[in-house]
């Protein structure tokens, strides 16, 4: 029997292509692979996996990709619209599905696969609401299939080092954690030019983006919180933005006067092809998702999510978390400080918008309460997301490494459900001004 696992990919997204489809096809050299390569030779997963189907709403986008494969002498990958998902599972019989579609669609693909006892690898956030997370946990309990979640933010070298220090007991029992997160104006604006800007599609940035951070924090702390409370607002984008040029302007006219565009027009974040479907990573178009007839812009009325929020959470151990983020900062990264009964750990990871590392970025400071303070410099590794993606892919496709097992690097579905529930509960708390119980939201109390 072949040891190559057969995967169906749901959502031919930028992430799906870069992180899964191209490495599985062994297309790792962008120059040699007609612009479609991603990664390096070490990313070649063709000896372990095969893509046997693509499920997407956009037949034209998949056709464009298949044409590119044929130009490279490769076979096209069979395409199925979402209406034929069940049929695909029954006839193609993949060993597993990889879910890389917009967040609100994950629930349907995960639960559909579990009904066929098929394993799932899904992008974060596992799903876009706490109710959907509850449904996935229930479906997994009654299936022979399993769900693995790609919480790659656990994998950067500095994050693994912090986990090692905590597990070694360096700072004792954790008492409080503070994370101050910044998404720079280039990256931040990008969320408001894509599907992510609608809560019904992404769960808001509290789920879409902060699930990364909540999962990392919970993993470091070693448990999930029981309650969360917060405040938030839309301060930078949307119709009431202080940066929106006045008057009734077309997108083209807005751009000409818009400070975000003028500051970042070379960055590639701002789509300029208004008359044709938007092109994304690898030049592949999105005629379904972003047709030329409907250019999205930063100040559109349909933006219904917050771009700034702060939260406080309480853990069963008595530890507390303070977390704050905005999506229009002058730098990208975070400061985190973890205090324990016997000392503290702090870490800064940050770059200015032009990519310059902040002074003391990627240095971990470890202070023992009655002992010395030492600084550990950590070097980001090669590969996507500071070396996180290649390591995570190895765990997913070739089996967990000894370090992964020791640190518990691979997120479980319950851990991923909590990361989603924290984001959803934070949104609820912002709306109701009340603290929200998380176990109750997930039906785990
Ligand atoms: N772990 C990470 O670091 C990371 C980074 C980026 C994105 N992501 C996640 O990856 C996923 C994809 O995000 P992206 O920004 O790359 O997406 P994208 O916008 O590039 O692509 C979305 C794709 O899904 C297709 N699609 C839309 N509705 C669909 C449906 N109902 N069924 C199937 N396909 C559908 C679109 O046609 C398009 O091909 C999201 O869940 C996102 O949160 C994770």
CSV table of C-alpha atoms and ligand atoms in Angstrom, one decimal:
chain,number,residue,atom,x,y,z
A,1,UNK,CA,0.0,0.0,0.0
A,2,UNK,CA,1.3,3.5,-0.9
A,3,UNK,CA,2.4,5.6,2.1
A,4,UNK,CA,1.4,8.8,0.1
A,5,UNK,CA,-1.7,10.2,1.7
A,6,UNK,CA,-4.4,11.6,-0.6
A,7,UNK,CA,-5.7,15.0,0.3
A,8,UNK,CA,-8.7,17.0,-1.0
A,9,UNK,CA,-8.1,20.8,-0.7
A,10,UNK,CA,-11.2,23.0,0.2
A,11,UNK,CA,-10.5,26.5,-0.9
A,12,UNK,CA,-7.7,27.3,-3.5
A,13,UNK,CA,-6.7,30.3,-1.4
A,14,UNK,CA,-3.4,32.1,-1.2
A,15,UNK,CA,-2.7,30.3,2.0
A,16,UNK,CA,-3.9,26.9,0.6
A,17,UNK,CA,-1.6,27.3,-2.4
A,18,UNK,CA,1.5,28.5,-0.6
A,19,UNK,CA,1.3,26.4,2.5
A,20,UNK,CA,-0.1,23.1,1.1
A,21,UNK,CA,-0.8,22.7,-2.6
A,22,UNK,CA,2.5,23.8,-4.0
A,23,UNK,CA,4.7,22.0,-1.4
A,24,UNK,CA,2.6,18.8,-1.9
A,25,UNK,CA,3.1,19.1,-5.7
A,26,UNK,CA,6.8,19.6,-5.0
A,27,UNK,CA,6.7,23.0,-6.7
A,28,UNK,CA,9.2,24.8,-4.4
A,29,UNK,CA,11.2,26.9,-6.8
A,30,UNK,CA,9.3,30.0,-8.0
A,31,UNK,CA,11.7,30.7,-10.9
A,32,UNK,CA,11.9,27.1,-12.2
A,33,UNK,CA,8.2,26.5,-11.5
A,34,UNK,CA,6.7,29.2,-13.8
A,35,UNK,CA,6.1,31.6,-10.9
A,36,UNK,CA,4.1,29.0,-9.0
A,37,UNK,CA,6.8,27.6,-6.7
A,38,UNK,CA,6.9,28.3,-3.0
A,39,UNK,CA,9.4,27.5,-0.3
A,40,UNK,CA,12.6,25.5,-0.7
A,41,UNK,CA,13.7,21.9,-1.4
A,42,UNK,CA,13.0,21.0,2.3
A,43,UNK,CA,9.4,22.0,1.7
A,44,UNK,CA,8.9,19.3,-0.9
A,45,UNK,CA,6.1,17.1,0.4
A,46,UNK,CA,5.5,15.1,-2.8
A,47,UNK,CA,7.0,12.0,-1.2
A,48,UNK,CA,4.3,12.1,1.5
A,49,UNK,CA,1.2,13.5,0.0
A,50,UNK,CA,-0.9,14.0,-3.1
A,51,UNK,CA,-3.7,16.5,-4.0
A,52,UNK,CA,-6.6,14.5,-5.4
A,53,UNK,CA,-9.3,17.2,-5.5
A,54,UNK,CA,-9.9,20.9,-5.2
A,55,UNK,CA,-13.2,22.2,-3.9
A,56,UNK,CA,-13.9,25.9,-4.5
A,57,UNK,CA,-16.8,28.2,-5.4
A,58,UNK,CA,-14.6,29.7,-8.2
A,59,UNK,CA,-14.4,27.4,-11.2
A,60,UNK,CA,-12.5,30.0,-13.2
A,61,UNK,CA,-9.8,30.5,-10.5
A,62,UNK,CA,-9.2,26.7,-10.3
A,63,UNK,CA,-9.2,26.5,-14.1
A,64,UNK,CA,-6.5,29.2,-14.3
A,65,UNK,CA,-4.4,27.2,-11.8
A,66,UNK,CA,-4.9,24.0,-13.6
A,67,UNK,CA,-3.8,25.6,-16.9
A,68,UNK,CA,-0.6,26.8,-15.1
A,69,UNK,CA,0.0,23.2,-14.0
A,70,UNK,CA,-0.5,21.9,-17.5
A,71,UNK,CA,2.0,24.5,-18.8
A,72,UNK,CA,4.4,22.9,-16.3
A,73,UNK,CA,3.7,19.4,-17.7
A,74,UNK,CA,1.6,18.5,-14.7
A,75,UNK,CA,-1.9,16.9,-14.7
A,76,UNK,CA,-4.8,19.2,-13.8
A,77,UNK,CA,-6.4,18.5,-10.3
A,78,UNK,CA,-10.0,17.4,-10.4
A,79,UNK,CA,-12.3,20.3,-9.4
A,80,UNK,CA,-15.6,20.1,-7.4
A,81,UNK,CA,-17.9,23.0,-6.5
A,82,UNK,CA,-19.1,23.0,-2.9
A,83,UNK,CA,-22.4,21.5,-3.9
A,84,UNK,CA,-20.5,18.3,-4.9
A,85,UNK,CA,-18.5,18.1,-1.7
A,86,UNK,CA,-20.3,15.1,-0.4
A,87,UNK,CA,-20.1,13.4,-3.7
A,88,UNK,CA,-16.4,14.1,-3.9
A,89,UNK,CA,-15.9,12.5,-0.4
A,90,UNK,CA,-17.9,9.5,-1.5
A,91,UNK,CA,-16.2,9.0,-4.9
A,92,UNK,CA,-12.7,10.3,-4.6
A,93,UNK,CA,-12.4,8.9,-1.0
A,94,UNK,CA,-9.5,11.1,0.1
A,95,UNK,CA,-7.5,10.1,3.2
A,96,UNK,CA,-8.0,13.7,4.6
A,97,UNK,CA,-9.2,17.1,3.6
A,98,UNK,CA,-7.2,20.3,4.0
A,99,UNK,CA,-9.5,23.3,4.7
A,100,UNK,CA,-8.1,26.6,3.5
A,101,UNK,CA,-11.3,28.4,2.5
A,102,UNK,CA,-12.7,31.6,4.1
A,103,UNK,CA,-13.2,31.0,7.9
A,104,UNK,CA,-17.1,30.9,7.9
A,105,UNK,CA,-16.9,27.9,5.5
A,106,UNK,CA,-14.6,25.7,7.6
A,107,UNK,CA,-17.5,24.3,9.7
A,108,UNK,CA,-19.3,22.8,6.8
A,109,UNK,CA,-16.1,21.2,5.3
A,110,UNK,CA,-14.9,19.9,8.7
A,111,UNK,CA,-18.2,18.4,9.7
A,112,UNK,CA,-18.8,17.0,6.2
A,113,UNK,CA,-15.5,15.2,6.3
A,114,UNK,CA,-16.0,13.9,9.8
A,115,UNK,CA,-19.4,12.4,8.7
A,116,UNK,CA,-17.4,10.3,6.2
A,117,UNK,CA,-14.8,9.4,8.9
A,118,UNK,CA,-12.2,11.4,7.0
A,119,UNK,CA,-9.4,13.2,8.8
A,120,UNK,CA,-9.2,17.0,8.6
A,121,UNK,CA,-6.3,19.5,8.6
A,122,UNK,CA,-7.8,22.9,8.9
A,123,UNK,CA,-6.4,26.4,8.8
A,124,UNK,CA,-6.9,28.6,11.8
A,125,UNK,CA,-9.3,29.8,13.0
A,126,UNK,CA,-10.8,26.3,13.2
A,127,UNK,CA,-14.2,27.9,12.6
A,128,UNK,CA,-15.6,31.5,12.9
A,129,UNK,CA,-18.0,31.2,15.8
A,130,UNK,CA,-18.1,29.5,19.2
A,131,UNK,CA,-21.3,27.7,18.1
A,132,UNK,CA,-19.5,26.3,15.1
A,133,UNK,CA,-16.6,25.2,17.4
A,134,UNK,CA,-19.1,23.4,19.6
A,135,UNK,CA,-20.6,21.6,16.6
A,136,UNK,CA,-17.1,20.6,15.4
A,137,UNK,CA,-16.2,19.1,18.8
A,138,UNK,CA,-19.4,17.2,18.9
A,139,UNK,CA,-18.9,15.9,15.3
A,140,UNK,CA,-15.4,14.8,16.1
A,141,UNK,CA,-16.6,12.9,19.1
A,142,UNK,CA,-18.9,10.8,17.0
A,143,UNK,CA,-16.4,10.2,14.0
A,144,UNK,CA,-13.4,8.1,13.4
A,145,UNK,CA,-11.9,11.1,11.7
A,146,UNK,CA,-9.6,13.6,13.6
A,147,UNK,CA,-9.2,17.4,13.3
A,148,UNK,CA,-5.8,19.0,13.3
A,149,UNK,CA,-5.5,22.8,13.4
A,150,UNK,CA,-2.6,24.8,11.9
A,151,UNK,CA,-1.9,27.1,14.8
A,152,UNK,CA,1.5,27.9,13.3
A,153,UNK,CA,2.1,30.8,15.8
A,154,UNK,CA,3.3,28.3,18.3
A,155,UNK,CA,6.2,27.3,16.1
A,156,UNK,CA,8.6,30.3,15.7
A,157,UNK,CA,11.8,29.7,17.6
A,158,UNK,CA,11.2,32.4,20.2
A,159,UNK,CA,7.8,31.1,21.0
A,160,UNK,CA,9.1,27.5,21.4
A,161,UNK,CA,11.9,28.8,23.7
A,162,UNK,CA,9.4,30.6,25.9
A,163,UNK,CA,7.4,27.4,26.2
A,164,UNK,CA,10.6,25.5,27.1
A,165,UNK,CA,11.4,28.0,29.8
A,166,UNK,CA,7.9,27.8,31.3
A,167,UNK,CA,7.9,24.0,31.2
A,168,UNK,CA,11.3,24.0,33.0
A,169,UNK,CA,9.7,25.9,35.8
A,170,UNK,CA,12.0,28.9,35.4
A,171,UNK,CA,9.3,31.4,36.5
A,172,UNK,CA,7.1,29.1,38.7
A,173,UNK,CA,3.3,29.2,38.4
A,174,UNK,CA,2.1,31.9,35.9
A,175,UNK,CA,0.3,34.7,37.6
A,176,UNK,CA,-0.3,37.3,34.9
A,177,UNK,CA,0.4,37.8,31.2
A,178,UNK,CA,0.3,41.1,29.2
A,179,UNK,CA,0.4,41.1,25.4
A,180,UNK,CA,0.4,44.4,23.5
A,181,UNK,CA,0.0,43.5,19.8
A,182,UNK,CA,0.5,45.8,16.8
A,183,UNK,CA,-0.5,45.2,13.2
A,184,UNK,CA,1.1,47.8,11.0
A,185,UNK,CA,-0.8,50.1,8.6
A,186,UNK,CA,0.2,48.1,5.6
A,187,UNK,CA,-0.8,44.7,6.9
A,188,UNK,CA,-3.7,46.1,8.9
A,189,UNK,CA,-5.2,47.9,5.8
A,190,UNK,CA,-5.0,44.6,3.9
A,191,UNK,CA,-7.7,43.0,6.1
A,192,UNK,CA,-10.1,45.8,5.2
A,193,UNK,CA,-9.6,45.2,1.4
A,194,UNK,CA,-10.5,41.5,1.6
A,195,UNK,CA,-13.4,39.2,2.7
A,196,UNK,CA,-12.0,39.3,6.3
A,197,UNK,CA,-13.7,42.7,6.9
A,198,UNK,CA,-17.1,41.1,7.2
A,199,UNK,CA,-17.9,39.5,10.5
A,200,UNK,CA,-20.2,36.9,8.9
A,201,UNK,CA,-17.2,35.6,6.9
A,202,UNK,CA,-14.3,35.9,9.4
A,203,UNK,CA,-15.8,36.2,12.8
A,204,UNK,CA,-14.2,39.6,13.0
A,205,UNK,CA,-10.4,40.1,13.7
A,206,UNK,CA,-11.0,38.9,17.3
A,207,UNK,CA,-11.5,35.4,15.8
A,208,UNK,CA,-9.7,35.7,12.4
A,209,UNK,CA,-6.5,37.2,13.7
A,210,UNK,CA,-6.5,37.1,17.5
A,211,UNK,CA,-7.2,33.3,17.6
A,212,UNK,CA,-3.5,33.0,16.7
A,213,UNK,CA,-2.6,35.1,19.8
A,214,UNK,CA,-5.1,33.5,22.1
A,215,UNK,CA,-4.0,30.1,21.2
A,216,UNK,CA,-0.3,31.0,21.8
A,217,UNK,CA,-1.1,32.6,25.1
A,218,UNK,CA,-3.2,29.7,26.3
A,219,UNK,CA,-0.5,27.2,25.2
A,220,UNK,CA,2.2,29.2,27.2
A,221,UNK,CA,-0.1,29.5,30.2
A,222,UNK,CA,-1.0,25.8,29.9
A,223,UNK,CA,-4.8,26.2,30.1
A,224,UNK,CA,-7.8,28.1,28.6
A,225,UNK,CA,-9.5,31.0,30.5
A,226,UNK,CA,-12.9,30.6,32.0
A,227,UNK,CA,-14.0,34.2,31.4
A,228,UNK,CA,-13.2,37.2,29.1
A,229,UNK,CA,-14.2,40.8,29.0
A,230,UNK,CA,-13.3,43.6,26.7
A,231,UNK,CA,-13.8,46.8,24.8
A,232,UNK,CA,-13.4,47.6,21.1
A,233,UNK,CA,-14.1,50.0,18.3
A,234,UNK,CA,-13.6,50.7,14.6
A,235,UNK,CA,-11.2,53.7,14.7
A,236,UNK,CA,-9.2,53.7,11.5
A,237,UNK,CA,-11.2,52.2,8.6
A,238,UNK,CA,-14.9,52.2,7.6
A,239,UNK,CA,-17.0,55.2,6.6
A,240,UNK,CA,-16.3,57.2,9.8
A,241,UNK,CA,-12.5,56.9,9.5
A,242,UNK,CA,-10.7,60.1,10.3
A,243,UNK,CA,-8.4,59.4,7.3
A,244,UNK,CA,-11.2,59.1,4.7
A,245,UNK,CA,-10.9,61.8,2.1
A,246,UNK,CA,-14.2,63.9,2.0
A,247,UNK,CA,-16.9,63.8,-0.7
A,248,UNK,CA,-18.5,61.1,-2.8
A,249,UNK,CA,-15.5,59.6,-4.5
A,250,UNK,CA,-14.9,56.6,-6.7
A,251,UNK,CA,-12.3,54.1,-5.5
A,252,UNK,CA,-9.8,55.6,-8.0
A,253,UNK,CA,-10.4,59.1,-6.7
A,254,UNK,CA,-10.2,57.9,-3.1
A,255,UNK,CA,-6.9,56.3,-3.7
A,256,UNK,CA,-5.5,59.5,-5.1
A,257,UNK,CA,-6.1,61.3,-1.8
A,258,UNK,CA,-6.0,58.5,0.7
A,259,UNK,CA,-3.1,58.6,3.2
A,260,UNK,CA,-3.0,54.8,3.5
A,261,UNK,CA,-2.7,54.3,-0.2
A,262,UNK,CA,-0.2,57.2,-0.6
A,263,UNK,CA,2.0,55.7,2.1
A,264,UNK,CA,1.8,52.1,0.9
A,265,UNK,CA,1.1,52.2,-2.9
A,266,UNK,CA,4.3,50.3,-3.6
A,267,UNK,CA,3.6,47.6,-1.1
A,268,UNK,CA,1.3,45.5,-3.4
A,269,UNK,CA,-1.4,45.5,-0.7
A,270,UNK,CA,-3.7,47.9,-2.6
A,271,UNK,CA,-5.3,46.2,-5.6
A,272,UNK,CA,-5.3,48.5,-8.7
A,273,UNK,CA,-7.0,46.4,-11.3
A,274,UNK,CA,-10.5,47.8,-10.9
A,275,UNK,CA,-11.7,46.8,-14.3
A,276,UNK,CA,-10.7,43.1,-14.1
A,277,UNK,CA,-10.8,40.5,-11.4
A,278,UNK,CA,-8.2,41.0,-8.6
A,279,UNK,CA,-5.0,39.1,-8.9
A,280,UNK,CA,-3.5,37.6,-5.7
A,281,UNK,CA,-0.5,35.5,-4.7
A,282,UNK,CA,1.3,33.9,-7.7
A,283,UNK,CA,-0.7,36.2,-10.0
A,284,UNK,CA,-3.8,34.0,-9.8
A,285,UNK,CA,-7.1,35.8,-10.2
A,286,UNK,CA,-10.2,35.8,-8.0
A,287,UNK,CA,-13.0,36.4,-10.5
A,288,UNK,CA,-15.6,35.0,-8.0
A,289,UNK,CA,-14.4,36.6,-4.8
A,290,UNK,CA,-13.1,39.9,-6.1
A,291,UNK,CA,-14.6,40.7,-9.5
A,292,UNK,CA,-13.4,43.9,-11.2
A,293,UNK,CA,-17.0,45.2,-11.1
A,294,UNK,CA,-16.9,45.5,-7.3
A,295,UNK,CA,-13.6,47.1,-6.0
A,296,UNK,CA,-13.4,47.0,-2.2
A,297,UNK,CA,-11.9,49.9,-0.4
A,298,UNK,CA,-10.9,50.9,3.2
A,299,UNK,CA,-13.9,53.1,3.9
A,300,UNK,CA,-16.8,50.9,2.6
A,301,UNK,CA,-20.0,50.8,4.6
A,302,UNK,CA,-20.1,47.0,4.6
A,303,UNK,CA,-17.1,46.9,7.0
A,304,UNK,CA,-18.7,45.7,10.2
A,305,UNK,CA,-15.8,44.7,12.4
A,306,UNK,CA,-13.5,46.4,15.0
A,307,UNK,CA,-9.9,47.4,14.2
A,308,UNK,CA,-9.0,48.1,17.9
A,309,UNK,CA,-9.8,46.1,21.0
A,310,UNK,CA,-8.6,45.2,24.5
A,311,UNK,CA,-9.5,42.3,26.7
A,312,UNK,CA,-9.0,40.9,30.1
A,313,UNK,CA,-9.3,37.1,30.7
A,314,UNK,CA,-9.2,35.0,33.9
A,315,UNK,CA,-7.7,31.5,34.0
A,316,UNK,CA,-8.8,28.7,36.4
A,317,UNK,CA,-5.4,28.8,38.0
A,318,UNK,CA,-6.0,32.4,39.1
A,319,UNK,CA,-3.7,33.8,36.3
A,320,UNK,CA,-5.0,36.8,34.4
A,321,UNK,CA,-4.3,38.0,30.9
A,322,UNK,CA,-4.4,41.6,29.5
A,323,UNK,CA,-4.4,41.7,25.7
A,324,UNK,CA,-4.7,44.7,23.4
A,325,UNK,CA,-4.3,45.1,19.6
A,326,UNK,CA,-4.8,47.6,16.8
A,327,UNK,CA,-4.6,47.2,13.1
A,328,UNK,CA,-3.1,50.6,12.0
A,329,UNK,CA,0.2,50.8,13.9
A,330,UNK,CA,3.5,52.2,12.9
A,331,UNK,CA,5.1,48.8,13.6
A,332,UNK,CA,4.2,45.1,13.4
A,333,UNK,CA,4.7,42.7,16.2
A,334,UNK,CA,4.2,42.5,20.0
A,335,UNK,CA,5.6,42.9,23.4
A,336,UNK,CA,4.7,40.1,25.9
A,337,UNK,CA,5.4,39.9,29.5
A,338,UNK,CA,4.8,36.7,31.5
A,339,UNK,CA,5.0,36.9,35.3
A,340,UNK,CA,5.2,33.9,37.6
A,341,UNK,CA,5.6,33.2,41.3
A,342,UNK,CA,9.4,32.9,40.8
A,343,UNK,CA,10.2,35.4,38.1
A,344,UNK,CA,9.3,36.8,34.7
A,345,UNK,CA,9.9,36.3,31.0
A,346,UNK,CA,9.5,39.1,28.4
A,347,UNK,CA,9.8,39.1,24.7
A,348,UNK,CA,9.7,41.8,22.0
A,349,UNK,CA,9.2,40.9,18.4
A,350,UNK,CA,8.8,43.8,16.1
A,351,UNK,CA,9.5,45.4,12.7
A,352,UNK,CA,8.8,48.9,11.4
A,353,UNK,CA,6.7,49.1,8.3
A,354,UNK,CA,9.8,49.1,6.1
A,355,UNK,CA,10.9,45.9,7.7
A,356,UNK,CA,13.6,47.2,10.1
A,357,UNK,CA,13.8,45.2,13.3
A,358,UNK,CA,13.1,47.2,16.4
A,359,UNK,CA,16.0,47.5,18.9
A,360,UNK,CA,16.0,44.4,21.1
A,361,UNK,CA,13.6,42.5,18.9
A,362,UNK,CA,13.8,38.7,19.3
A,363,UNK,CA,15.5,38.9,22.7
A,364,UNK,CA,13.9,37.0,25.5
A,365,UNK,CA,14.6,38.5,29.0
A,366,UNK,CA,14.4,36.0,31.8
A,367,UNK,CA,14.4,37.4,35.4
A,368,UNK,CA,14.4,35.1,38.4
A,369,UNK,CA,12.7,36.7,41.4
A,370,UNK,CA,15.6,36.1,43.8
A,371,UNK,CA,18.3,35.6,41.1
A,372,UNK,CA,19.9,36.9,38.0
A,373,UNK,CA,18.5,38.4,34.8
A,374,UNK,CA,19.7,36.9,31.5
A,375,UNK,CA,18.9,37.8,27.9
A,376,UNK,CA,18.5,35.1,25.3
A,377,UNK,CA,18.8,36.2,21.7
A,378,UNK,CA,16.7,34.1,19.3
A,379,UNK,CA,17.1,34.1,15.5
A,380,UNK,CA,14.0,33.6,13.4
A,381,UNK,CA,14.4,30.6,11.1
A,382,UNK,CA,14.1,30.4,7.3
A,383,UNK,CA,10.6,29.8,5.8
A,384,UNK,CA,7.1,31.3,6.1
A,385,UNK,CA,6.1,33.0,9.4
A,386,UNK,CA,9.6,33.1,10.9
A,387,UNK,CA,10.3,29.4,10.1
A,388,UNK,CA,7.0,28.3,11.7
A,389,UNK,CA,5.3,27.0,8.5
A,390,UNK,CA,7.9,24.4,7.3
A,391,UNK,CA,8.2,23.0,10.8
A,392,UNK,CA,4.5,22.7,11.2
A,393,UNK,CA,4.1,21.1,7.8
A,394,UNK,CA,6.7,18.5,8.8
A,395,UNK,CA,4.6,17.7,11.9
A,396,UNK,CA,1.4,17.5,9.9
A,397,UNK,CA,2.7,15.4,6.9
A,398,UNK,CA,5.5,13.3,8.2
A,399,UNK,CA,4.5,13.0,11.9
A,400,UNK,CA,5.3,15.1,15.0
A,401,UNK,CA,9.0,15.6,15.8
A,402,UNK,CA,10.3,14.7,19.4
A,403,UNK,CA,10.3,18.5,20.2
A,404,UNK,CA,6.8,18.8,19.0
A,405,UNK,CA,5.7,16.0,21.3
A,406,UNK,CA,7.6,17.3,24.2
A,407,UNK,CA,6.2,20.9,23.9
A,408,UNK,CA,2.7,19.9,22.7
A,409,UNK,CA,3.2,21.9,19.6
A,410,UNK,CA,0.3,20.6,17.6
A,411,UNK,CA,-3.0,22.3,18.6
A,412,UNK,CA,-5.9,20.0,19.5
A,413,UNK,CA,-9.5,20.7,18.4
A,414,UNK,CA,-10.5,21.7,22.0
A,415,UNK,CA,-7.6,24.1,22.2
A,416,UNK,CA,-8.5,25.6,18.8
A,417,UNK,CA,-12.2,25.8,19.9
A,418,UNK,CA,-11.1,27.9,22.9
A,419,UNK,CA,-9.1,30.2,20.7
A,420,UNK,CA,-12.2,30.8,18.6
A,421,UNK,CA,-14.5,31.1,21.6
A,422,UNK,CA,-12.3,33.7,23.2
A,423,UNK,CA,-12.6,35.9,20.0
A,424,UNK,CA,-16.3,35.3,19.7
A,425,UNK,CA,-16.8,36.0,23.4
A,426,UNK,CA,-14.7,39.2,23.2
A,427,UNK,CA,-17.0,40.4,20.4
A,428,UNK,CA,-20.0,39.6,22.6
A,429,UNK,CA,-18.5,41.3,25.5
A,430,UNK,CA,-17.8,44.5,23.5
A,431,UNK,CA,-21.5,44.5,22.5
A,432,UNK,CA,-23.0,43.7,25.9
A,433,UNK,CA,-20.4,45.2,28.2
A,434,UNK,CA,-20.5,42.0,30.2
A,435,UNK,CA,-17.9,39.3,30.9
A,436,UNK,CA,-18.6,36.1,29.0
A,437,UNK,CA,-18.1,32.5,30.3
A,438,UNK,CA,-16.2,30.5,27.8
A,439,UNK,CA,-16.8,26.9,28.9
A,440,UNK,CA,-20.6,27.6,28.7
A,441,UNK,CA,-20.2,28.9,25.1
A,442,UNK,CA,-18.5,25.7,24.1
A,443,UNK,CA,-20.8,23.5,26.2
A,444,UNK,CA,-17.7,22.2,28.1
A,445,UNK,CA,-18.7,23.2,31.6
B,1,LIG,N1,-2.0,30.3,9.5
B,1,LIG,C1,-1.8,31.4,8.9
B,1,LIG,O1,-0.8,32.0,9.1
B,1,LIG,C2,-2.8,31.9,7.9
B,1,LIG,C3,-2.4,33.0,7.0
B,1,LIG,C4,-3.3,33.4,6.0
B,1,LIG,C5,-4.6,32.8,6.0
B,1,LIG,N2,-4.9,31.8,6.8
B,1,LIG,C6,-6.2,31.2,6.7
B,1,LIG,O2,-6.3,30.5,5.5
B,1,LIG,C7,-7.6,30.5,5.0
B,1,LIG,C8,-7.6,31.1,3.6
B,1,LIG,O3,-7.3,32.5,3.7
B,1,LIG,P1,-6.8,33.3,2.4
B,1,LIG,O4,-6.7,34.8,2.9
B,1,LIG,O5,-5.5,32.7,2.0
B,1,LIG,O6,-7.9,33.2,1.4
B,1,LIG,P2,-8.1,33.8,-0.1
B,1,LIG,O7,-8.9,35.0,0.0
B,1,LIG,O8,-6.7,33.9,-0.7
B,1,LIG,O9,-8.8,32.6,-0.9
B,1,LIG,C9,-10.1,32.1,-0.6
B,1,LIG,C10,-10.4,31.0,-1.5
B,1,LIG,O10,-11.6,30.3,-1.1
B,1,LIG,C11,-12.5,30.3,-2.2
B,1,LIG,N3,-13.8,30.2,-1.6
B,1,LIG,C12,-14.7,31.2,-1.2
B,1,LIG,N4,-15.8,30.6,-0.7
B,1,LIG,C13,-15.7,29.3,-0.7
B,1,LIG,C14,-16.5,28.2,-0.3
B,1,LIG,N5,-17.7,28.4,0.2
B,1,LIG,N6,-16.0,27.0,-0.5
B,1,LIG,C15,-14.7,26.7,-1.0
B,1,LIG,N7,-13.9,27.7,-1.4
B,1,LIG,C16,-14.4,29.0,-1.3
B,1,LIG,C17,-12.2,31.5,-3.0
B,1,LIG,O11,-12.7,31.4,-4.3
B,1,LIG,C18,-10.7,31.5,-3.0
B,1,LIG,O12,-10.1,30.6,-3.9
B,1,LIG,C19,-8.5,31.3,6.0
B,1,LIG,O13,-9.1,30.4,6.9
B,1,LIG,C20,-7.4,32.1,6.7
B,1,LIG,O14,-7.8,32.5,8.1
B,1,LIG,C21,-4.0,31.4,7.8
